[in-house]
Amino acid sequence: MNVKKLVQTGIMIALALVFQIGFASFAQPAVGPLVNMVLFITTIVVGPIAAICVGLITPLAAFLLGIMKLLPLVPIIMIGNALLVVVFYYTSKAFKYGEYIGLGLAALFKFLFLLTAVNHLLPLFLSKVPAPIIAAFGFNQFVTALIGGGLALVIVRSLKMAGIGRKSLNR
């Protein structure tokens, strides 16, 4: 990773943390789409390795800051974020209109993984998974990923049209 990508990654981590901390009182309806947006933008602008780094740091930071209380959720969310990034990255390169197909598939894969993990893996660590956790890691995850991805595509396209960051956006 060169210095430019390292700086861009740091900025994206900082942005995601600002969203997590600043919108913590709004919880998932605001934070989910915004963090997913950062993951998608980072994938497009900086690359998948940087986006995976962002996706690994954000759930850990949420736990350390007391935003998320359940430690066993941290690796589950990390894997869900990495899955989102990897599916989006490879799908967006493979098809015509790949960004849109990738967005949909990435949101679907993340949602299905989180739903399965919360219902089948989390009970291995908790005697009873709280109902709000099951609800939060259900269909809401699909919606927040779609919204975040949609926002990311609009923002990146707008930056390209404005001629801002043309080299880094035309990867």
CSV table of N, CA and C in Angstrom, one decimal:
chain,number,residue,atom,x,y,z
A,1,MET,N,0.9,-1.2,0.0
A,1,MET,CA,0.0,0.0,0.0
A,1,MET,C,0.9,1.2,0.0
A,2,ASN,N,0.7,2.1,-1.0
A,2,ASN,CA,1.5,3.3,-1.0
A,2,ASN,C,1.0,4.4,-0.1
A,3,VAL,N,1.7,5.5,0.1
A,3,VAL,CA,1.4,6.5,1.1
A,3,VAL,C,0.0,7.1,0.7
A,4,LYS,N,-0.2,7.4,-0.5
A,4,LYS,CA,-1.5,8.0,-0.9
A,4,LYS,C,-2.7,7.1,-0.5
A,5,LYS,N,-2.6,5.8,-0.8
A,5,LYS,CA,-3.7,4.9,-0.4
A,5,LYS,C,-3.8,4.7,1.1
A,6,LEU,N,-2.7,4.8,1.8
A,6,LEU,CA,-2.7,4.7,3.3
A,6,LEU,C,-3.4,5.9,3.8
A,7,VAL,N,-3.1,7.1,3.3
A,7,VAL,CA,-3.8,8.3,3.8
A,7,VAL,C,-5.3,8.3,3.5
A,8,GLN,N,-5.6,7.8,2.2
A,8,GLN,CA,-7.0,7.7,1.9
A,8,GLN,C,-7.8,6.7,2.8
A,9,THR,N,-7.1,5.6,3.1
A,9,THR,CA,-7.7,4.6,4.0
A,9,THR,C,-7.9,5.2,5.4
A,10,GLY,N,-6.9,6.0,5.9
A,10,GLY,CA,-7.1,6.6,7.2
A,10,GLY,C,-8.2,7.6,7.2
A,11,ILE,N,-8.4,8.4,6.1
A,11,ILE,CA,-9.5,9.3,6.0
A,11,ILE,C,-10.8,8.6,6.0
A,12,MET,N,-10.9,7.5,5.3
A,12,MET,CA,-12.2,6.7,5.3
A,12,MET,C,-12.5,6.1,6.6
A,13,ILE,N,-11.4,5.6,7.3
A,13,ILE,CA,-11.6,5.1,8.7
A,13,ILE,C,-12.2,6.2,9.6
A,14,ALA,N,-11.5,7.4,9.5
A,14,ALA,CA,-12.0,8.5,10.3
A,14,ALA,C,-13.4,8.9,10.0
A,15,LEU,N,-13.8,8.9,8.8
A,15,LEU,CA,-15.1,9.3,8.3
A,15,LEU,C,-16.1,8.2,8.9
A,16,ALA,N,-15.8,7.0,8.8
A,16,ALA,CA,-16.7,5.9,9.3
A,16,ALA,C,-16.8,6.1,10.8
A,17,LEU,N,-15.7,6.4,11.5
A,17,LEU,CA,-15.8,6.6,13.0
A,17,LEU,C,-16.6,7.8,13.4
A,18,VAL,N,-16.5,8.9,12.6
A,18,VAL,CA,-17.3,10.0,12.8
A,18,VAL,C,-18.8,9.7,12.7
A,19,PHE,N,-19.1,8.9,11.7
A,19,PHE,CA,-20.5,8.5,11.5
A,19,PHE,C,-21.0,7.6,12.7
A,20,GLN,N,-20.1,6.7,13.1
A,20,GLN,CA,-20.5,5.8,14.2
A,20,GLN,C,-20.7,6.6,15.5
A,21,ILE,N,-19.8,7.5,15.8
A,21,ILE,CA,-19.9,8.2,17.1
A,21,ILE,C,-20.9,9.3,17.0
A,22,GLY,N,-20.9,10.1,15.9
A,22,GLY,CA,-21.8,11.2,15.8
A,22,GLY,C,-23.3,10.8,15.6
A,23,PHE,N,-23.5,9.7,15.1
A,23,PHE,CA,-24.9,9.3,14.8
A,23,PHE,C,-25.3,8.1,15.7
A,24,ALA,N,-24.5,7.8,16.8
A,24,ALA,CA,-24.8,6.7,17.7
A,24,ALA,C,-26.2,6.7,18.2
A,25,SER,N,-26.7,7.9,18.5
A,25,SER,CA,-28.0,8.0,19.1
A,25,SER,C,-29.1,7.7,18.1
A,26,PHE,N,-28.8,7.7,16.8
A,26,PHE,CA,-29.8,7.3,15.8
A,26,PHE,C,-29.8,5.8,15.5
A,27,ALA,N,-28.7,5.2,16.0
A,27,ALA,CA,-28.5,3.7,15.8
A,27,ALA,C,-28.5,3.3,14.4
A,28,GLN,N,-28.9,2.1,14.2
A,28,GLN,CA,-28.8,1.4,12.9
A,28,GLN,C,-29.4,2.1,11.7
A,29,PRO,N,-30.6,2.8,11.8
A,29,PRO,CA,-31.1,3.4,10.6
A,29,PRO,C,-30.2,4.5,10.0
A,30,ALA,N,-29.4,5.1,10.8
A,30,ALA,CA,-28.5,6.2,10.2
A,30,ALA,C,-27.1,5.6,10.1
A,31,VAL,N,-26.6,5.0,11.1
A,31,VAL,CA,-25.2,4.5,11.1
A,31,VAL,C,-24.9,3.4,10.1
A,32,GLY,N,-25.9,2.5,10.0
A,32,GLY,CA,-25.7,1.3,9.0
A,32,GLY,C,-25.5,1.8,7.6
A,33,PRO,N,-26.4,2.6,7.0
A,33,PRO,CA,-26.2,3.1,5.7
A,33,PRO,C,-24.9,3.9,5.5
A,34,LEU,N,-24.6,4.7,6.5
A,34,LEU,CA,-23.4,5.6,6.4
A,34,LEU,C,-22.1,4.8,6.4
A,35,VAL,N,-22.0,3.8,7.3
A,35,VAL,CA,-20.8,3.0,7.3
A,35,VAL,C,-20.7,2.1,6.1
A,36,ASN,N,-21.8,1.6,5.6
A,36,ASN,CA,-21.8,0.8,4.4
A,36,ASN,C,-21.4,1.7,3.2
A,37,MET,N,-21.9,2.9,3.2
A,37,MET,CA,-21.5,3.9,2.1
A,37,MET,C,-20.0,4.0,2.1
A,38,VAL,N,-19.4,4.2,3.3
A,38,VAL,CA,-17.9,4.4,3.4
A,38,VAL,C,-17.2,3.1,2.9
A,39,LEU,N,-17.8,1.9,3.2
A,39,LEU,CA,-17.1,0.7,2.7
A,39,LEU,C,-17.2,0.6,1.2
A,40,PHE,N,-18.3,1.0,0.6
A,40,PHE,CA,-18.4,1.0,-0.9
A,40,PHE,C,-17.5,2.0,-1.5
A,41,ILE,N,-17.5,3.2,-1.0
A,41,ILE,CA,-16.7,4.3,-1.6
A,41,ILE,C,-15.2,3.9,-1.5
A,42,THR,N,-14.8,3.4,-0.3
A,42,THR,CA,-13.4,2.9,-0.2
A,42,THR,C,-13.1,1.9,-1.1
A,43,THR,N,-14.0,0.9,-1.4
A,43,THR,CA,-13.7,-0.1,-2.4
A,43,THR,C,-13.5,0.4,-3.8
A,44,ILE,N,-14.3,1.4,-4.1
A,44,ILE,CA,-14.2,2.0,-5.5
A,44,ILE,C,-13.0,2.9,-5.6
A,45,VAL,N,-12.7,3.7,-4.6
A,45,VAL,CA,-11.7,4.8,-4.8
A,45,VAL,C,-10.3,4.3,-4.4
A,46,VAL,N,-10.2,3.5,-3.3
A,46,VAL,CA,-8.9,3.1,-2.8
A,46,VAL,C,-8.6,1.7,-3.1
A,47,GLY,N,-9.6,0.8,-3.0
A,47,GLY,CA,-9.4,-0.6,-3.3
A,47,GLY,C,-10.0,-1.5,-2.2
A,48,PRO,N,-10.1,-2.8,-2.5
A,48,PRO,CA,-10.7,-3.7,-1.6
A,48,PRO,C,-10.0,-4.0,-0.3
A,49,ILE,N,-8.6,-4.0,-0.4
A,49,ILE,CA,-7.9,-4.2,0.8
A,49,ILE,C,-8.1,-3.1,1.8
A,50,ALA,N,-8.1,-1.8,1.3
A,50,ALA,CA,-8.4,-0.7,2.2
A,50,ALA,C,-9.8,-0.8,2.8
A,51,ALA,N,-10.7,-1.1,1.9
A,51,ALA,CA,-12.1,-1.2,2.4
A,51,ALA,C,-12.3,-2.3,3.5
A,52,ILE,N,-11.6,-3.4,3.3
A,52,ILE,CA,-11.6,-4.5,4.3
A,52,ILE,C,-11.1,-4.0,5.6
A,53,CYS,N,-10.0,-3.2,5.5
A,53,CYS,CA,-9.4,-2.6,6.7
A,53,CYS,C,-10.4,-1.8,7.5
A,54,VAL,N,-11.1,-0.9,6.7
A,54,VAL,CA,-12.2,-0.1,7.3
A,54,VAL,C,-13.2,-1.0,7.9
A,55,GLY,N,-13.6,-2.0,7.2
A,55,GLY,CA,-14.7,-2.9,7.7
A,55,GLY,C,-14.3,-3.8,8.9
A,56,LEU,N,-13.0,-3.9,9.1
A,56,LEU,CA,-12.5,-4.6,10.3
A,56,LEU,C,-12.4,-3.7,11.5
A,57,ILE,N,-12.0,-2.5,11.3
A,57,ILE,CA,-11.8,-1.5,12.4
A,57,ILE,C,-13.1,-1.0,12.9
A,58,THR,N,-14.1,-0.8,12.1
A,58,THR,CA,-15.3,-0.1,12.6
A,58,THR,C,-16.1,-0.9,13.6
A,59,PRO,N,-16.3,-2.3,13.5
A,59,PRO,CA,-17.0,-3.0,14.6
A,59,PRO,C,-16.2,-3.0,15.8
A,60,LEU,N,-14.8,-3.2,15.7
A,60,LEU,CA,-14.0,-3.2,16.9
A,60,LEU,C,-14.1,-1.8,17.6
A,61,ALA,N,-14.0,-0.8,16.9
A,61,ALA,CA,-14.2,0.6,17.5
A,61,ALA,C,-15.5,0.8,18.1
A,62,ALA,N,-16.6,0.3,17.5
A,62,ALA,CA,-17.9,0.4,18.1
A,62,ALA,C,-18.0,-0.4,19.4
A,63,PHE,N,-17.3,-1.5,19.5
A,63,PHE,CA,-17.3,-2.2,20.8
A,63,PHE,C,-16.5,-1.5,21.8
A,64,LEU,N,-15.3,-1.0,21.4
A,64,LEU,CA,-14.4,-0.3,22.4
A,64,LEU,C,-15.0,1.0,22.9
A,65,LEU,N,-15.8,1.6,22.0
A,65,LEU,CA,-16.4,2.9,22.4
A,65,LEU,C,-17.7,2.7,23.1
A,66,GLY,N,-18.2,1.4,23.3
A,66,GLY,CA,-19.4,1.1,24.0
A,66,GLY,C,-20.6,1.3,23.2
A,67,ILE,N,-20.5,1.5,21.9
A,67,ILE,CA,-21.6,1.7,21.0
A,67,ILE,C,-22.3,0.3,20.8
A,68,MET,N,-21.5,-0.7,20.7
A,68,MET,CA,-22.0,-2.1,20.5
A,68,MET,C,-21.5,-2.8,21.8
A,69,LYS,N,-22.4,-3.5,22.4
A,69,LYS,CA,-22.1,-4.1,23.7
A,69,LYS,C,-21.7,-5.6,23.7
A,70,LEU,N,-21.9,-6.3,22.6
A,70,LEU,CA,-21.7,-7.7,22.6
A,70,LEU,C,-20.4,-8.1,21.8
A,71,LEU,N,-19.4,-8.5,22.5
A,71,LEU,CA,-18.1,-8.8,21.9
A,71,LEU,C,-18.2,-9.9,20.8
A,72,PRO,N,-19.0,-11.0,21.0
A,72,PRO,CA,-19.1,-12.0,20.0
A,72,PRO,C,-19.6,-11.5,18.7
A,73,LEU,N,-20.3,-10.3,18.7
A,73,LEU,CA,-20.7,-9.8,17.4
A,73,LEU,C,-19.6,-9.2,16.6
A,74,VAL,N,-18.5,-8.8,17.2
A,74,VAL,CA,-17.4,-8.1,16.5
A,74,VAL,C,-16.9,-8.9,15.3
A,75,PRO,N,-16.5,-10.1,15.5
A,75,PRO,CA,-16.0,-10.9,14.3
A,75,PRO,C,-17.1,-11.2,13.3
A,76,ILE,N,-18.3,-11.3,13.8
A,76,ILE,CA,-19.4,-11.6,12.8
A,76,ILE,C,-19.6,-10.4,11.9
A,77,ILE,N,-19.6,-9.2,12.5
A,77,ILE,CA,-19.7,-8.0,11.7
A,77,ILE,C,-18.5,-7.8,10.8
A,78,MET,N,-17.3,-8.1,11.3
A,78,MET,CA,-16.1,-7.9,10.5
A,78,MET,C,-16.2,-8.8,9.2
A,79,ILE,N,-16.6,-10.0,9.4
A,79,ILE,CA,-16.7,-11.0,8.3
A,79,ILE,C,-17.8,-10.5,7.3
A,80,GLY,N,-18.9,-10.0,7.9
A,80,GLY,CA,-20.0,-9.4,7.0
A,80,GLY,C,-19.5,-8.3,6.2
A,81,ASN,N,-18.7,-7.4,6.8
A,81,ASN,CA,-18.2,-6.2,6.1
A,81,ASN,C,-17.2,-6.7,5.0
A,82,ALA,N,-16.4,-7.6,5.3
A,82,ALA,CA,-15.4,-8.1,4.3
A,82,ALA,C,-16.1,-8.8,3.2
A,83,LEU,N,-17.1,-9.5,3.5
A,83,LEU,CA,-17.9,-10.2,2.4
A,83,LEU,C,-18.6,-9.1,1.5
A,84,LEU,N,-19.1,-8.1,2.1
A,84,LEU,CA,-19.7,-7.0,1.3
A,84,LEU,C,-18.7,-6.4,0.3
A,85,VAL,N,-17.5,-6.1,0.8
A,85,VAL,CA,-16.5,-5.6,0.0
A,85,VAL,C,-16.0,-6.5,-1.1
A,86,VAL,N,-15.7,-7.7,-0.8
A,86,VAL,CA,-15.2,-8.7,-1.8
A,86,VAL,C,-16.2,-9.0,-2.9
A,87,VAL,N,-17.5,-9.2,-2.5
A,87,VAL,CA,-18.5,-9.5,-3.5
A,87,VAL,C,-18.7,-8.3,-4.4
A,88,PHE,N,-18.8,-7.1,-3.8
A,88,PHE,CA,-19.0,-5.9,-4.6
A,88,PHE,C,-17.8,-5.7,-5.6
A,89,TYR,N,-16.6,-5.8,-5.1
A,89,TYR,CA,-15.4,-5.6,-5.9
A,89,TYR,C,-15.4,-6.5,-7.1
A,90,TYR,N,-15.5,-7.8,-6.8
A,90,TYR,CA,-15.3,-8.8,-7.9
A,90,TYR,C,-16.5,-8.8,-8.9
A,91,THR,N,-17.7,-8.6,-8.3
A,91,THR,CA,-18.9,-8.6,-9.2
A,91,THR,C,-18.9,-7.3,-10.1
A,92,SER,N,-18.5,-6.2,-9.5
A,92,SER,CA,-18.6,-4.9,-10.2
A,92,SER,C,-17.6,-5.0,-11.4
A,93,LYS,N,-16.6,-5.8,-11.3
A,93,LYS,CA,-15.6,-5.9,-12.4
A,93,LYS,C,-16.0,-6.9,-13.5
A,94,ALA,N,-16.9,-7.8,-13.1
A,94,ALA,CA,-17.2,-9.0,-14.0
A,94,ALA,C,-18.4,-8.8,-15.0
A,95,PHE,N,-19.3,-7.8,-14.7
A,95,PHE,CA,-20.5,-7.7,-15.5
A,95,PHE,C,-20.7,-6.3,-16.1
A,96,LYS,N,-21.4,-6.2,-17.2
A,96,LYS,CA,-21.9,-4.9,-17.6
A,96,LYS,C,-22.9,-4.4,-16.6
A,97,TYR,N,-22.8,-3.2,-16.2
A,97,TYR,CA,-23.6,-2.7,-15.1
A,97,TYR,C,-23.2,-3.4,-13.8
A,98,GLY,N,-22.0,-3.8,-13.7
A,98,GLY,CA,-21.5,-4.6,-12.6
A,98,GLY,C,-21.6,-3.8,-11.2
A,99,GLU,N,-21.5,-2.5,-11.2
A,99,GLU,CA,-21.6,-1.8,-9.9
A,99,GLU,C,-23.0,-2.0,-9.3
A,100,TYR,N,-24.0,-2.0,-10.2
A,100,TYR,CA,-25.4,-2.2,-9.7
A,100,TYR,C,-25.6,-3.7,-9.3
A,101,ILE,N,-25.2,-4.6,-10.1
A,101,ILE,CA,-25.3,-6.0,-9.8
A,101,ILE,C,-24.5,-6.3,-8.5
A,102,GLY,N,-23.3,-5.8,-8.5
A,102,GLY,CA,-22.4,-6.0,-7.3
A,102,GLY,C,-23.0,-5.4,-6.0
A,103,LEU,N,-23.6,-4.2,-6.1
A,103,LEU,CA,-24.3,-3.6,-5.0
A,103,LEU,C,-25.4,-4.6,-4.5
A,104,GLY,N,-26.2,-5.0,-5.3
A,104,GLY,CA,-27.3,-5.9,-4.9
A,104,GLY,C,-26.8,-7.2,-4.3
A,105,LEU,N,-25.9,-7.9,-5.0
A,105,LEU,CA,-25.3,-9.1,-4.5
A,105,LEU,C,-24.5,-9.0,-3.2
A,106,ALA,N,-23.8,-7.9,-3.1
A,106,ALA,CA,-23.0,-7.7,-1.9
A,106,ALA,C,-24.0,-7.5,-0.7
A,107,ALA,N,-25.0,-6.7,-0.9
A,107,ALA,CA,-26.0,-6.5,0.2
A,107,ALA,C,-26.7,-7.8,0.5
A,108,LEU,N,-27.0,-8.6,-0.5
A,108,LEU,CA,-27.7,-9.9,-0.2
A,108,LEU,C,-26.7,-10.8,0.5
A,109,PHE,N,-25.5,-10.9,0.1
A,109,PHE,CA,-24.5,-11.8,0.8
A,109,PHE,C,-24.3,-11.4,2.2
A,110,LYS,N,-24.1,-10.1,2.4
A,110,LYS,CA,-23.9,-9.6,3.8
A,110,LYS,C,-25.1,-9.9,4.7
A,111,PHE,N,-26.3,-9.6,4.2
A,111,PHE,CA,-27.5,-9.9,4.9
A,111,PHE,C,-27.6,-11.4,5.3
A,112,LEU,N,-27.5,-12.2,4.3
A,112,LEU,CA,-27.6,-13.7,4.5
A,112,LEU,C,-26.6,-14.2,5.5
A,113,PHE,N,-25.3,-13.7,5.4
A,113,PHE,CA,-24.3,-14.1,6.3
A,113,PHE,C,-24.7,-13.7,7.7
A,114,LEU,N,-25.0,-12.4,7.9
A,114,LEU,CA,-25.3,-11.9,9.3
A,114,LEU,C,-26.5,-12.6,9.9
A,115,LEU,N,-27.5,-12.8,9.1
A,115,LEU,CA,-28.7,-13.5,9.5
A,115,LEU,C,-28.4,-14.9,10.0
A,116,THR,N,-27.7,-15.6,9.2
A,116,THR,CA,-27.3,-17.0,9.6
A,116,THR,C,-26.4,-17.0,10.8
A,117,ALA,N,-25.4,-16.1,10.8
A,117,ALA,CA,-24.5,-16.0,12.0
A,117,ALA,C,-25.1,-15.7,13.3
A,118,VAL,N,-26.0,-14.7,13.3
A,118,VAL,CA,-26.7,-14.3,14.5
A,118,VAL,C,-27.7,-15.4,15.0
A,119,ASN,N,-28.2,-16.2,14.1
A,119,ASN,CA,-29.2,-17.2,14.4
A,119,ASN,C,-28.5,-18.5,14.8
A,120,HIS,N,-27.3,-18.8,14.2
A,120,HIS,CA,-26.7,-20.1,14.4
A,120,HIS,C,-25.3,-20.1,15.1
A,121,LEU,N,-24.5,-19.0,14.9
A,121,LEU,CA,-23.2,-18.9,15.5
A,121,LEU,C,-23.3,-18.2,16.9
A,122,LEU,N,-24.0,-17.1,16.9
A,122,LEU,CA,-24.0,-16.3,18.2
A,122,LEU,C,-24.6,-17.1,19.3
A,123,PRO,N,-25.6,-18.0,19.1
A,123,PRO,CA,-26.1,-18.8,20.3
A,123,PRO,C,-25.0,-19.7,20.9
A,124,LEU,N,-23.9,-19.9,20.2
A,124,LEU,CA,-22.8,-20.7,20.7
A,124,LEU,C,-22.1,-20.0,21.8
A,125,PHE,N,-22.2,-18.6,21.8
A,125,PHE,CA,-21.5,-17.8,22.7
A,125,PHE,C,-22.4,-17.1,23.8
A,126,LEU,N,-23.7,-17.0,23.4
A,126,LEU,CA,-24.6,-16.4,24.4
A,126,LEU,C,-25.7,-17.5,24.6
A,127,SER,N,-26.1,-17.6,25.9
A,127,SER,CA,-27.2,-18.5,26.2
A,127,SER,C,-28.5,-18.1,25.5
A,128,LYS,N,-28.8,-16.8,25.4
A,128,LYS,CA,-30.0,-16.4,24.8
A,128,LYS,C,-29.6,-15.1,24.0
A,129,VAL,N,-29.8,-15.1,22.7
A,129,VAL,CA,-29.6,-13.9,21.9
A,129,VAL,C,-30.8,-13.0,22.1
A,130,PRO,N,-30.5,-11.7,22.5
A,130,PRO,CA,-31.6,-10.8,22.7
A,130,PRO,C,-32.4,-10.5,21.4
A,131,ALA,N,-33.7,-10.4,21.5
A,131,ALA,CA,-34.6,-10.2,20.3
A,131,ALA,C,-34.2,-9.0,19.5
A,132,PRO,N,-33.8,-7.9,20.2
A,132,PRO,CA,-33.4,-6.7,19.3
A,132,PRO,C,-32.2,-7.0,18.5
A,133,ILE,N,-31.3,-7.9,18.9
A,133,ILE,CA,-30.1,-8.2,18.1
A,133,ILE,C,-30.5,-9.0,16.9
A,134,ILE,N,-31.4,-10.0,17.1
A,134,ILE,CA,-31.9,-10.8,16.0
A,134,ILE,C,-32.6,-9.9,15.0
A,135,ALA,N,-33.4,-8.9,15.5
A,135,ALA,CA,-34.1,-8.0,14.6
A,135,ALA,C,-33.1,-7.1,13.8
A,136,ALA,N,-32.1,-6.6,14.5
A,136,ALA,CA,-31.2,-5.7,13.9
A,136,ALA,C,-30.3,-6.4,12.9
A,137,PHE,N,-30.1,-7.7,13.0
A,137,PHE,CA,-29.3,-8.4,12.0
A,137,PHE,C,-30.1,-9.2,11.1
A,138,GLY,N,-31.3,-8.8,10.9
A,138,GLY,CA,-32.2,-9.4,9.9
A,138,GLY,C,-32.3,-8.6,8.6
A,139,PHE,N,-33.4,-8.4,8.1
A,139,PHE,CA,-33.6,-7.8,6.8
A,139,PHE,C,-33.1,-6.3,6.8
A,140,ASN,N,-33.1,-5.7,8.0
A,140,ASN,CA,-32.5,-4.3,8.1
A,140,ASN,C,-31.1,-4.2,7.5
A,141,GLN,N,-30.3,-5.3,7.6
A,141,GLN,CA,-29.0,-5.3,7.1
A,141,GLN,C,-29.0,-5.2,5.6
A,142,PHE,N,-29.9,-5.9,4.9
A,142,PHE,CA,-30.0,-5.8,3.5
A,142,PHE,C,-30.3,-4.4,3.1
A,143,VAL,N,-31.3,-3.8,3.7
A,143,VAL,CA,-31.8,-2.4,3.4
A,143,VAL,C,-30.6,-1.4,3.6
A,144,THR,N,-30.0,-1.5,4.8
A,144,THR,CA,-28.9,-0.5,5.1
A,144,THR,C,-27.7,-0.6,4.1
A,145,ALA,N,-27.4,-1.9,3.7
A,145,ALA,CA,-26.4,-2.1,2.7
A,145,ALA,C,-26.8,-1.5,1.3
A,146,LEU,N,-28.0,-1.7,0.9
A,146,LEU,CA,-28.5,-1.1,-0.4
A,146,LEU,C,-28.5,0.4,-0.3
A,147,ILE,N,-29.0,1.0,0.7
A,147,ILE,CA,-29.0,2.4,0.9
A,147,ILE,C,-27.6,3.0,0.8
A,148,GLY,N,-26.7,2.4,1.6
A,148,GLY,CA,-25.3,2.8,1.7
A,148,GLY,C,-24.6,2.7,0.3
A,149,GLY,N,-24.8,1.6,-0.3
A,149,GLY,CA,-24.3,1.4,-1.7
A,149,GLY,C,-24.8,2.4,-2.7
A,150,GLY,N,-26.1,2.6,-2.6
A,150,GLY,CA,-26.7,3.6,-3.5
A,150,GLY,C,-26.2,5.0,-3.3
A,151,LEU,N,-26.0,5.4,-2.1
A,151,LEU,CA,-25.4,6.7,-1.8
A,151,LEU,C,-24.0,6.7,-2.3
A,152,ALA,N,-23.2,5.6,-2.1
A,152,ALA,CA,-21.8,5.6,-2.6
A,152,ALA,C,-21.8,5.8,-4.1
A,153,LEU,N,-22.6,5.1,-4.8
A,153,LEU,CA,-22.6,5.2,-6.3
A,153,LEU,C,-22.9,6.6,-6.7
A,154,VAL,N,-23.9,7.2,-6.1
A,154,VAL,CA,-24.3,8.6,-6.5
A,154,VAL,C,-23.1,9.5,-6.2
A,155,ILE,N,-22.5,9.4,-5.0
A,155,ILE,CA,-21.4,10.3,-4.6
A,155,ILE,C,-20.2,10.1,-5.6
A,156,VAL,N,-19.8,8.9,-5.8
A,156,VAL,CA,-18.6,8.6,-6.7
A,156,VAL,C,-18.9,9.1,-8.1
A,157,ARG,N,-20.1,8.9,-8.6
A,157,ARG,CA,-20.5,9.3,-10.0
A,157,ARG,C,-20.5,10.8,-10.0
A,158,SER,N,-21.0,11.5,-9.0
A,158,SER,CA,-21.0,13.0,-8.9
A,158,SER,C,-19.6,13.5,-8.9
A,159,LEU,N,-18.7,12.9,-8.2
A,159,LEU,CA,-17.3,13.3,-8.1
A,159,LEU,C,-16.7,13.2,-9.5
A,160,LYS,N,-17.0,12.1,-10.2
A,160,LYS,CA,-16.4,11.9,-11.5
A,160,LYS,C,-16.9,13.0,-12.5
A,161,MET,N,-18.2,13.2,-12.4
A,161,MET,CA,-18.8,14.2,-13.3
A,161,MET,C,-18.3,15.6,-13.0
A,162,ALA,N,-17.9,15.9,-11.8
A,162,ALA,CA,-17.4,17.2,-11.4
A,162,ALA,C,-15.9,17.3,-11.7
A,163,GLY,N,-15.3,16.1,-12.1
A,163,GLY,CA,-13.9,16.1,-12.4
A,163,GLY,C,-13.0,16.1,-11.2
A,164,ILE,N,-13.5,15.7,-10.0
A,164,ILE,CA,-12.8,15.7,-8.8
A,164,ILE,C,-12.2,14.3,-8.6
A,165,GLY,N,-10.9,14.3,-8.5
A,165,GLY,CA,-10.2,13.0,-8.2
A,165,GLY,C,-10.3,12.0,-9.4
A,166,ARG,N,-10.3,12.6,-10.6
A,166,ARG,CA,-10.5,11.8,-11.8
A,166,ARG,C,-9.6,10.6,-11.9
A,167,LYS,N,-8.4,10.7,-11.6
A,167,LYS,CA,-7.4,9.6,-11.7
A,167,LYS,C,-7.8,8.5,-10.7
A,168,SER,N,-8.0,8.8,-9.4
A,168,SER,CA,-8.3,7.8,-8.4
A,168,SER,C,-9.6,7.2,-8.6
A,169,LEU,N,-10.6,7.9,-9.2
A,169,LEU,CA,-11.9,7.3,-9.3
A,169,LEU,C,-12.1,6.5,-10.6
A,170,ASN,N,-11.2,6.7,-11.6
A,170,ASN,CA,-11.2,5.9,-12.8
A,170,ASN,C,-10.3,4.7,-12.7
A,171,ARG,N,-10.4,3.9,-11.7
A,171,ARG,CA,-9.5,2.7,-11.6
A,171,ARG,C,-9.8,1.7,-12.6
